[in-house]
Amino acid sequence: MRTRWEYLVVSWNLTATPPADASEAWTLEGAFHISRPGVSGVEPRRYDGGQASTLGFELLNELGADGWELVSNTVERSTVAPAQGYQTAGFPIATAQIFKRPAD
């Protein structure tokens, strides 16, 4: 007998919005978009990207408790920003993760 699988996709992105005034800081918004099997549309979870957040870990713990296993993580977009003295260092601003678990 073959194991049948169901899949869940989590897309993450970080959006930077420039300030209206030079004396203000950029606004960073992080968002997870969860596409669950058998559910139309996506479930968004947003957070302030300028602040430390454990939302990503909380989401991974939730998915793991529901039996989901990570099978793929892909960086879809990245940006170049100064990092540790390197002007060409890039970091992810959009990723996609695919999870699977045995179907009922």
PDB file of C-alpha atoms in Angstrom:
ATOM      1  CA  MET A   1       0.000   0.000   0.000  1.00  0.00           C
ATOM      2  CA  ARG A   2       1.297   3.424  -0.912  1.00  0.00           C
ATOM      3  CA  THR A   3       1.291   6.309   1.513  1.00  0.00           C
ATOM      4  CA  ARG A   4      -0.802   9.212   0.275  1.00  0.00           C
ATOM      5  CA  TRP A   5       0.413  12.669   1.258  1.00  0.00           C
ATOM      6  CA  GLU A   6      -1.192  16.045   1.678  1.00  0.00           C
ATOM      7  CA  TYR A   7       0.786  19.241   1.318  1.00  0.00           C
ATOM      8  CA  LEU A   8       0.726  22.666   2.948  1.00  0.00           C
ATOM      9  CA  VAL A   9       2.562  25.755   1.658  1.00  0.00           C
ATOM     10  CA  VAL A  10       3.821  28.649   3.769  1.00  0.00           C
ATOM     11  CA  SER A  11       4.972  31.763   1.923  1.00  0.00           C
ATOM     12  CA  TRP A  12       6.839  34.430   3.852  1.00  0.00           C
ATOM     13  CA  ASN A  13       7.746  37.929   2.752  1.00  0.00           C
ATOM     14  CA  LEU A  14       9.193  41.080   4.228  1.00  0.00           C
ATOM     15  CA  THR A  15       7.980  44.387   2.818  1.00  0.00           C
ATOM     16  CA  ALA A  16       9.896  47.645   3.380  1.00  0.00           C
ATOM     17  CA  THR A  17       8.040  50.947   3.055  1.00  0.00           C
ATOM     18  CA  PRO A  18      10.076  54.171   2.867  1.00  0.00           C
ATOM     19  CA  PRO A  19       9.269  56.907   5.371  1.00  0.00           C
ATOM     20  CA  ALA A  20       7.123  59.893   4.434  1.00  0.00           C
ATOM     21  CA  ASP A  21       9.669  62.162   6.118  1.00  0.00           C
ATOM     22  CA  ALA A  22      13.471  61.851   6.222  1.00  0.00           C
ATOM     23  CA  SER A  23      13.412  61.995  10.034  1.00  0.00           C
ATOM     24  CA  GLU A  24      11.295  58.832  10.240  1.00  0.00           C
ATOM     25  CA  ALA A  25      12.381  55.213   9.937  1.00  0.00           C
ATOM     26  CA  TRP A  26      11.460  52.730   7.248  1.00  0.00           C
ATOM     27  CA  THR A  27       8.506  50.473   8.064  1.00  0.00           C
ATOM     28  CA  LEU A  28       9.061  46.723   7.804  1.00  0.00           C
ATOM     29  CA  GLU A  29       6.095  44.355   7.667  1.00  0.00           C
ATOM     30  CA  GLY A  30       6.546  40.611   7.789  1.00  0.00           C
ATOM     31  CA  ALA A  31       3.808  38.227   6.732  1.00  0.00           C
ATOM     32  CA  PHE A  32       3.248  34.499   6.538  1.00  0.00           C
ATOM     33  CA  HIS A  33       0.613  33.244   4.094  1.00  0.00           C
ATOM     34  CA  ILE A  34      -0.518  29.689   4.826  1.00  0.00           C
ATOM     35  CA  SER A  35      -2.211  27.613   2.119  1.00  0.00           C
ATOM     36  CA  ARG A  36      -3.855  24.579   3.707  1.00  0.00           C
ATOM     37  CA  PRO A  37      -5.099  21.563   1.749  1.00  0.00           C
ATOM     38  CA  GLY A  38      -8.844  21.586   1.143  1.00  0.00           C
ATOM     39  CA  VAL A  39      -9.177  25.253   2.125  1.00  0.00           C
ATOM     40  CA  SER A  40      -9.700  27.990  -0.452  1.00  0.00           C
ATOM     41  CA  GLY A  41      -7.687  31.151   0.017  1.00  0.00           C
ATOM     42  CA  VAL A  42      -4.765  31.752   2.343  1.00  0.00           C
ATOM     43  CA  GLU A  43      -4.464  32.398   6.058  1.00  0.00           C
ATOM     44  CA  PRO A  44      -2.344  35.526   6.629  1.00  0.00           C
ATOM     45  CA  ARG A  45      -0.310  36.144   9.784  1.00  0.00           C
ATOM     46  CA  ARG A  46       1.341  39.560   9.906  1.00  0.00           C
ATOM     47  CA  TYR A  47       3.901  41.064  12.268  1.00  0.00           C
ATOM     48  CA  ASP A  48       6.079  44.158  12.667  1.00  0.00           C
ATOM     49  CA  GLY A  49       9.271  43.243  10.820  1.00  0.00           C
ATOM     50  CA  GLY A  50      11.190  45.975  12.650  1.00  0.00           C
ATOM     51  CA  GLN A  51      10.716  44.220  15.995  1.00  0.00           C
ATOM     52  CA  ALA A  52      11.981  40.882  17.241  1.00  0.00           C
ATOM     53  CA  SER A  53       9.281  38.248  16.773  1.00  0.00           C
ATOM     54  CA  THR A  54       8.845  34.587  17.625  1.00  0.00           C
ATOM     55  CA  LEU A  55       5.890  34.211  15.234  1.00  0.00           C
ATOM     56  CA  GLY A  56       7.935  32.053  12.840  1.00  0.00           C
ATOM     57  CA  PHE A  57       8.933  29.634  15.613  1.00  0.00           C
ATOM     58  CA  GLU A  58       5.380  29.559  16.944  1.00  0.00           C
ATOM     59  CA  LEU A  59       4.095  28.693  13.467  1.00  0.00           C
ATOM     60  CA  LEU A  60       6.682  25.910  13.041  1.00  0.00           C
ATOM     61  CA  ASN A  61       5.770  24.476  16.461  1.00  0.00           C
ATOM     62  CA  GLU A  62       2.068  24.585  15.549  1.00  0.00           C
ATOM     63  CA  LEU A  63       2.629  22.838  12.214  1.00  0.00           C
ATOM     64  CA  GLY A  64       4.881  20.208  13.784  1.00  0.00           C
ATOM     65  CA  ALA A  65       2.290  19.468  16.468  1.00  0.00           C
ATOM     66  CA  ASP A  66      -0.248  18.920  13.662  1.00  0.00           C
ATOM     67  CA  GLY A  67       2.074  16.361  12.017  1.00  0.00           C
ATOM     68  CA  TRP A  68       3.503  18.552   9.236  1.00  0.00           C
ATOM     69  CA  GLU A  69       7.130  17.950   8.191  1.00  0.00           C
ATOM     70  CA  LEU A  70       9.194  20.458   6.224  1.00  0.00           C
ATOM     71  CA  VAL A  71      10.261  19.031   2.853  1.00  0.00           C
ATOM     72  CA  SER A  72      11.350  22.145   0.940  1.00  0.00           C
ATOM     73  CA  ASN A  73      12.502  25.694   1.665  1.00  0.00           C
ATOM     74  CA  THR A  74      13.129  28.016  -1.282  1.00  0.00           C
ATOM     75  CA  VAL A  75      14.311  31.630  -1.278  1.00  0.00           C
ATOM     76  CA  GLU A  76      12.165  33.283  -3.926  1.00  0.00           C
ATOM     77  CA  ARG A  77      13.565  36.813  -3.642  1.00  0.00           C
ATOM     78  CA  SER A  78      16.459  38.415  -1.836  1.00  0.00           C
ATOM     79  CA  THR A  79      17.875  41.882  -1.550  1.00  0.00           C
ATOM     80  CA  VAL A  80      21.375  43.226  -1.194  1.00  0.00           C
ATOM     81  CA  ALA A  81      22.169  45.194   1.941  1.00  0.00           C
ATOM     82  CA  PRO A  82      25.261  46.000   3.984  1.00  0.00           C
ATOM     83  CA  ALA A  83      26.015  43.084   6.278  1.00  0.00           C
ATOM     84  CA  GLN A  84      29.099  42.631   8.438  1.00  0.00           C
ATOM     85  CA  GLY A  85      31.015  45.082   6.272  1.00  0.00           C
ATOM     86  CA  TYR A  86      30.114  43.497   2.916  1.00  0.00           C
ATOM     87  CA  GLN A  87      28.121  45.740   0.570  1.00  0.00           C
ATOM     88  CA  THR A  88      27.082  42.811  -1.642  1.00  0.00           C
ATOM     89  CA  ALA A  89      25.638  40.557   1.064  1.00  0.00           C
ATOM     90  CA  GLY A  90      22.088  39.450   0.369  1.00  0.00           C
ATOM     91  CA  PHE A  91      19.325  38.290   2.642  1.00  0.00           C
ATOM     92  CA  PRO A  92      15.954  36.679   1.925  1.00  0.00           C
ATOM     93  CA  ILE A  93      12.863  38.849   1.652  1.00  0.00           C
ATOM     94  CA  ALA A  94      10.532  36.142   0.313  1.00  0.00           C
ATOM     95  CA  THR A  95      10.585  32.384   0.869  1.00  0.00           C
ATOM     96  CA  ALA A  96       8.285  29.436   0.303  1.00  0.00           C
ATOM     97  CA  GLN A  97       8.197  26.308   2.434  1.00  0.00           C
ATOM     98  CA  ILE A  98       6.410  23.088   1.559  1.00  0.00           C
ATOM     99  CA  PHE A  99       5.291  20.731   4.320  1.00  0.00           C
ATOM    100  CA  LYS A 100       3.787  17.255   4.025  1.00  0.00           C
ATOM    101  CA  ARG A 101       2.031  14.715   6.230  1.00  0.00           C
ATOM    102  CA  PRO A 102       0.246  11.437   5.587  1.00  0.00           C
ATOM    103  CA  ALA A 103      -3.284  11.986   4.312  1.00  0.00           C
ATOM    104  CA  ASP A 104      -6.110  10.547   6.376  1.00  0.00           C
TER     105      ASP A 104
END
